[in-house]
Amino acid sequence: RYVGPEGSDVRGDHKAMLSCAWGRPSDAFGKMFTRYDGATKCPRLPGPPYHFVSSVLSVDVAPGSAPNEGTLVSTFEVEPDAWYFDEGQGHMPFAVIVEALLQPCGWFASYCNFFADTEGDVAFRNLDGENCILHRPIKPDMGTLTLTTKLTRFAKAGGTSIVFFEVLCENDDGPVMTLETDFGFFSPQILEDQRGLPMTEEMRARRDAESPVPELSLLDGGGELAHLPGMKSGMMRMLDKVTGFWNEGGEAGLGRIRTWQEIHYDAWYFKAHFFEDPVQPGSLGLEALIQSARALVHMKGWLEGIDNPVWEHPVVGFPLSWKYRGQVVPKRNEVVTEVEALKVEIVEGESVTVEVFGTQWVDGLRIYEVPSFAVRVRAAD
C-alpha cells in the first residue's frame, strides 16, 4: 500500500514501518533511499519493543520534497497485553505515550528527506518539547490511536536542518495527548562535540553535594520504593539508587532528590533505539525524571494517609516542556537526575499534587531540563 501523491513508491504498511527500523531503507522509503542500503547510515525508527508506529494512512506532500508544511496521519495499535502496561499501574507509561507521538515525526522527516544534500552518515535527535499535554490516560482497552502530525516549518543553520511539528493523538472518544516538538539532523561528529545545556558552578556544587541521608539502592527489587510504578525490576526502571535527599532542599524549601543510573552498553534500549546508532531514548530520560519525582513524594512522607495510592503520570491537563542538548550512548558511564519540588497541594486523605523542576546529567554534562512538570497521587476510587 503506497502513501503520498500519485506516483509515490513509499509504503505505509506495518512491514514498511519495521523496515524503517531494521530493514533496508529503500524498503521503507523507496528509490530515494537506495543510497542508504549500503554502508551510509540514515535516520531510523526505533525497533521492537520500542516501536510504536503501526501504519501510515496518508501524507499530503510528495516524498523527498522537503516542504515547509505538510500533514501526516498514522496509527498506533494499542495491544491490551503489551509489556509496558505492567510498568504503570495499568496505564501506559508516560515515556511510551511521548514516544508514540515523537516517532511519526521521525518517519515524516525522513519521508520529506530534509537531509538529501548531506554527505555521509545522518542522525536524527529530538531537541525540544512544548505544551505536551496529556488529556486522558491510555488504558489497555484504548484500541487504535490516530496521530495527526503537522510539519509547521523547517530551518537550516550551520549545516544542520531543524524541523518543527505539532502532533495530535486521539481515538474515537477524542484527544489523548497534544505536543509541539522539534528535531535536528546531525552528523556523528556534531553529536560527539555537543556541549550540553548551560551549567554554573552552583549547579555543579548542588549536583555533587553530600547527602544528609544514606544512599538507597533500588537494585534488589526496588527496596522501599518497590511500591512505586516501574521501580521493581522492569524494563522501564531508569534509576539504580537514590544518592541524595534533602527534606527542605530546593529553592522553595520543599525538598530535593538526586538519583543515579549506571549505563550498561548492552541495555535493551540501545538495541532498539536505533539500529547502528544506539542512544538512550529521550523519552526514557523523561521517565527517569518522573520516577525521581515519585521517589521524592515517597521520601517526603506525602503518601501517608492515602489508601491504595494511584499515580497520575503526568497530571492530566498540566503542560510539560523540555530541552534536550546531549545524548546517552553506550560508552557513557552514569546518568544523574535531580528533581526539586516547586509547589505542593495536599488534600488530606485524598490526593497530593507536586509540581517539580528536573534536570539530568550524563558523565558531568548537563543534557536535559524540564522546567516544570507535575505528578499526582490519589486514593483509589
CSV table of C-alpha atoms in Angstrom, one decimal, residues 57-294:
chain,number,residue,atom,x,y,z
A,57,LEU,CA,-2.7,6.2,6.5
A,58,SER,CA,-2.0,9.4,4.5
A,59,VAL,CA,0.5,12.1,3.7
A,60,ASP,CA,-0.2,15.2,1.7
A,61,VAL,CA,3.2,16.1,0.3
A,62,ALA,CA,5.5,14.3,-2.1
A,63,PRO,CA,8.3,12.1,-0.9
A,64,GLY,CA,11.7,13.9,-0.9
A,65,SER,CA,10.1,17.3,-1.4
A,66,ALA,CA,11.5,19.0,1.8
A,67,PRO,CA,8.3,21.2,2.1
A,68,ASN,CA,7.7,24.0,4.6
A,69,GLU,CA,4.4,22.5,5.6
A,70,GLY,CA,2.6,19.2,5.4
A,71,THR,CA,0.4,16.7,7.3
A,72,LEU,CA,0.8,13.0,8.1
A,73,VAL,CA,-1.8,10.7,9.5
A,74,SER,CA,-0.6,7.5,11.1
A,75,THR,CA,-1.8,4.9,13.6
A,76,PHE,CA,-0.6,3.1,16.7
A,77,GLU,CA,-2.5,-0.1,17.7
A,78,VAL,CA,-2.5,-0.4,21.5
A,79,GLU,CA,-2.3,-4.1,22.4
A,80,PRO,CA,-4.1,-4.9,25.6
A,81,ASP,CA,-1.4,-7.3,26.8
A,82,ALA,CA,1.6,-5.0,25.8
A,83,TRP,CA,4.6,-5.3,28.1
A,84,TYR,CA,4.6,-1.7,29.1
A,85,PHE,CA,1.2,-1.9,30.9
A,86,ASP,CA,2.9,-4.0,33.6
A,87,GLU,CA,5.1,-0.9,34.4
A,88,GLY,CA,2.5,1.7,35.1
A,89,GLN,CA,-0.5,0.6,37.3
A,90,GLY,CA,-2.5,-0.4,34.2
A,91,HIS,CA,-1.8,2.8,32.4
A,92,MET,CA,0.6,3.3,29.5
A,93,PRO,CA,3.9,4.8,31.0
A,94,PHE,CA,4.5,8.4,30.1
A,95,ALA,CA,7.7,7.6,28.2
A,96,VAL,CA,5.7,5.3,25.8
A,97,ILE,CA,3.0,7.8,25.2
A,98,VAL,CA,5.6,10.5,24.4
A,99,GLU,CA,7.5,8.1,22.1
A,100,ALA,CA,4.3,7.3,20.3
A,101,LEU,CA,3.9,11.0,19.4
A,102,LEU,CA,7.6,11.5,18.5
A,103,GLN,CA,8.1,8.5,16.2
A,104,PRO,CA,5.7,9.7,13.4
A,105,CYS,CA,7.7,12.9,13.4
A,106,GLY,CA,10.8,10.9,12.6
A,107,TRP,CA,9.1,9.0,9.8
A,108,PHE,CA,7.7,12.2,8.3
A,109,ALA,CA,11.1,13.9,8.4
A,110,SER,CA,12.7,11.0,6.6
A,111,TYR,CA,9.9,10.9,4.1
A,112,CYS,CA,10.4,14.6,3.3
A,113,ASN,CA,14.2,13.9,3.0
A,114,PHE,CA,15.4,17.1,4.6
A,115,PHE,CA,19.0,15.7,4.6
A,116,ALA,CA,19.1,14.8,0.8
A,117,ASP,CA,22.1,17.1,0.2
A,118,THR,CA,24.1,15.9,3.3
A,119,GLU,CA,27.2,13.8,2.6
A,120,GLY,CA,27.9,10.9,4.9
A,121,ASP,CA,26.0,9.5,7.9
A,122,VAL,CA,23.0,11.3,9.3
A,123,ALA,CA,21.4,11.0,12.7
A,124,PHE,CA,18.1,12.4,14.0
A,125,ARG,CA,17.6,13.8,17.5
A,126,ASN,CA,14.8,15.4,19.4
A,127,LEU,CA,15.7,18.8,20.8
A,128,ASP,CA,12.6,20.4,22.4
A,129,GLY,CA,9.1,19.7,23.5
A,130,GLU,CA,6.5,22.3,24.3
A,131,ASN,CA,2.9,22.2,25.5
A,132,CYS,CA,2.9,18.5,26.0
A,133,ILE,CA,-0.5,17.9,27.5
A,134,LEU,CA,-2.0,14.5,28.4
A,135,HIS,CA,-5.8,14.7,28.1
A,136,ARG,CA,-6.6,11.2,29.1
A,137,PRO,CA,-4.6,8.2,30.5
A,138,ILE,CA,-4.1,5.4,28.0
A,139,LYS,CA,-5.5,2.1,29.2
A,140,PRO,CA,-5.2,-1.4,27.7
A,141,ASP,CA,-8.6,-1.1,26.1
A,142,MET,CA,-7.8,2.1,24.2
A,143,GLY,CA,-7.7,0.4,20.8
A,144,THR,CA,-6.4,2.3,17.8
A,145,LEU,CA,-4.8,5.7,18.3
A,146,THR,CA,-4.8,8.0,15.3
A,147,LEU,CA,-1.9,10.5,15.2
A,148,THR,CA,-2.1,13.7,13.0
A,149,THR,CA,1.4,15.1,12.7
A,150,LYS,CA,1.7,18.6,11.1
A,151,LEU,CA,5.0,19.8,9.8
A,152,THR,CA,4.9,23.6,10.6
A,153,ARG,CA,8.3,24.7,9.3
A,154,PHE,CA,12.0,23.8,8.9
A,155,ALA,CA,15.2,25.8,9.0
A,156,LYS,CA,18.8,25.3,8.1
A,157,ALA,CA,21.7,26.6,10.2
A,158,GLY,CA,25.4,25.6,10.3
A,159,GLY,CA,24.9,22.5,8.1
A,160,THR,CA,22.0,21.3,10.4
A,161,SER,CA,18.3,21.1,9.5
A,162,ILE,CA,15.8,21.7,12.2
A,163,VAL,CA,12.2,20.6,11.7
A,164,PHE,CA,9.1,21.6,13.7
A,165,PHE,CA,5.9,19.6,14.3
A,166,GLU,CA,2.6,19.8,16.0
A,167,VAL,CA,1.1,16.4,17.0
A,168,LEU,CA,-2.4,15.4,18.0
A,169,CYS,CA,-3.0,11.9,19.3
A,170,GLU,CA,-6.7,10.8,19.6
A,171,ASN,CA,-9.1,7.9,19.4
A,172,ASP,CA,-12.8,7.7,18.8
A,173,ASP,CA,-13.5,9.4,22.2
A,174,GLY,CA,-11.4,12.5,21.4
A,175,PRO,CA,-7.9,13.8,22.1
A,176,VAL,CA,-5.5,11.8,24.2
A,177,MET,CA,-2.3,13.9,24.0
A,178,THR,CA,-1.1,17.0,22.2
A,179,LEU,CA,2.5,18.1,21.6
A,180,GLU,CA,4.7,20.7,19.9
A,181,THR,CA,8.2,19.5,19.2
A,182,ASP,CA,11.3,20.0,17.1
A,183,PHE,CA,14.2,17.8,15.9
A,184,GLY,CA,17.5,18.2,14.2
A,185,PHE,CA,19.6,16.2,11.7
A,186,PHE,CA,23.2,15.9,12.7
A,187,SER,CA,26.4,14.4,11.6
A,188,PRO,CA,28.1,12.0,14.1
A,189,GLN,CA,30.9,14.5,14.7
A,190,ILE,CA,28.4,17.3,15.7
A,191,LEU,CA,26.8,14.9,18.2
A,192,GLU,CA,30.2,13.9,19.6
A,193,ASP,CA,31.0,17.6,20.2
A,194,GLN,CA,27.8,18.6,21.9
A,195,ARG,CA,28.4,20.8,24.9
A,196,GLY,CA,25.0,20.3,26.7
A,197,LEU,CA,22.9,22.9,28.5
A,198,PRO,CA,24.3,25.9,30.3
A,199,MET,CA,25.7,25.0,33.7
A,200,THR,CA,27.1,27.1,36.6
A,201,GLU,CA,29.4,26.3,39.4
A,202,GLU,CA,26.4,26.5,41.7
A,203,MET,CA,24.6,23.8,39.7
A,204,ARG,CA,27.7,21.5,39.8
A,205,ALA,CA,28.0,22.0,43.6
A,206,ARG,CA,24.4,21.1,44.1
A,207,ARG,CA,24.8,18.0,41.9
A,208,ASP,CA,27.8,16.8,43.9
A,209,ALA,CA,26.6,17.8,47.4
A,210,GLU,CA,27.0,15.3,50.2
A,211,SER,CA,23.6,13.8,51.2
A,212,PRO,CA,22.5,14.1,54.8
A,213,VAL,CA,20.9,10.6,54.5
A,214,PRO,CA,22.3,7.3,53.3
A,215,GLU,CA,22.1,6.1,49.8
A,216,LEU,CA,19.0,4.0,48.9
A,217,SER,CA,19.6,1.1,46.5
A,218,LEU,CA,16.8,0.1,44.1
A,219,LEU,CA,18.6,-2.9,42.6
A,220,ASP,CA,17.2,-5.6,44.8
A,221,GLY,CA,13.6,-5.4,43.7
A,222,GLY,CA,13.2,-1.7,44.3
A,223,GLY,CA,13.9,-1.6,48.0
A,224,GLU,CA,11.5,0.6,50.0
A,225,LEU,CA,10.4,2.2,46.7
A,226,ALA,CA,9.2,-1.1,45.2
A,227,HIS,CA,5.6,0.0,45.6
A,228,LEU,CA,6.1,2.9,43.1
A,229,PRO,CA,5.2,2.2,39.4
A,230,GLY,CA,8.2,0.9,37.4
A,231,MET,CA,10.5,0.6,40.4
A,232,LYS,CA,10.7,-3.2,40.9
A,233,SER,CA,12.9,-4.5,38.2
A,234,GLY,CA,11.1,-3.9,35.0
A,235,MET,CA,12.3,-2.6,31.7
A,236,MET,CA,11.2,0.9,32.4
A,237,ARG,CA,13.1,1.4,35.6
A,238,MET,CA,15.6,4.2,34.9
A,239,LEU,CA,17.0,4.5,38.5
A,240,ASP,CA,19.5,2.3,40.3
A,241,LYS,CA,19.7,4.2,43.5
A,242,VAL,CA,18.8,7.4,45.4
A,243,THR,CA,22.1,9.2,46.1
A,244,GLY,CA,20.8,12.3,47.8
A,245,PHE,CA,17.7,13.6,49.6
A,246,TRP,CA,17.3,17.0,51.2
A,247,ASN,CA,14.0,17.3,53.1
A,248,GLU,CA,13.9,21.1,52.9
A,249,GLY,CA,16.1,21.4,49.8
A,250,GLY,CA,15.5,23.3,46.6
A,251,GLU,CA,14.6,27.0,46.1
A,252,ALA,CA,11.1,26.6,47.5
A,253,GLY,CA,12.4,24.6,50.5
A,254,LEU,CA,10.0,21.8,49.8
A,255,GLY,CA,12.5,19.0,49.1
A,256,ARG,CA,15.1,17.9,46.6
A,257,ILE,CA,16.2,14.4,45.4
A,258,ARG,CA,19.2,13.1,43.4
A,259,THR,CA,19.1,9.7,41.7
A,260,TRP,CA,21.7,7.7,39.8
A,261,GLN,CA,21.7,5.2,36.9
A,262,GLU,CA,24.6,3.1,35.7
A,263,ILE,CA,24.8,2.9,31.9
A,264,HIS,CA,25.2,-0.6,30.5
A,265,TYR,CA,26.4,-0.9,26.9
A,266,ASP,CA,24.1,-3.8,26.3
A,267,ALA,CA,20.9,-2.3,27.7
A,268,TRP,CA,17.8,-3.3,25.9
A,269,TYR,CA,17.0,0.2,24.7
A,270,PHE,CA,20.4,0.6,22.9
A,271,LYS,CA,19.5,-2.4,20.8
A,272,ALA,CA,16.1,-1.0,19.9
A,273,HIS,CA,16.9,2.7,19.5
A,274,PHE,CA,18.4,3.0,16.9
A,275,PHE,CA,19.9,0.4,14.5
A,276,GLU,CA,23.6,1.3,14.0
A,277,ASP,CA,23.0,4.4,16.1
A,278,PRO,CA,22.5,3.3,19.7
A,279,VAL,CA,21.3,6.1,22.0
A,280,GLN,CA,19.1,6.1,25.1
A,281,PRO,CA,15.6,7.4,24.1
A,282,GLY,CA,15.0,10.9,25.4
A,283,SER,CA,11.5,9.7,26.5
A,284,LEU,CA,13.3,7.4,29.0
A,285,GLY,CA,15.1,10.5,30.3
A,286,LEU,CA,11.6,11.9,31.0
A,287,GLU,CA,10.7,8.6,32.7
A,288,ALA,CA,13.8,9.0,35.0
A,289,LEU,CA,12.6,12.4,36.0
A,290,ILE,CA,9.1,11.2,36.7
A,291,GLN,CA,10.4,8.2,38.7
A,292,SER,CA,12.6,10.5,40.7
A,293,ALA,CA,9.6,12.8,41.4
A,294,ARG,CA,7.6,9.8,42.7
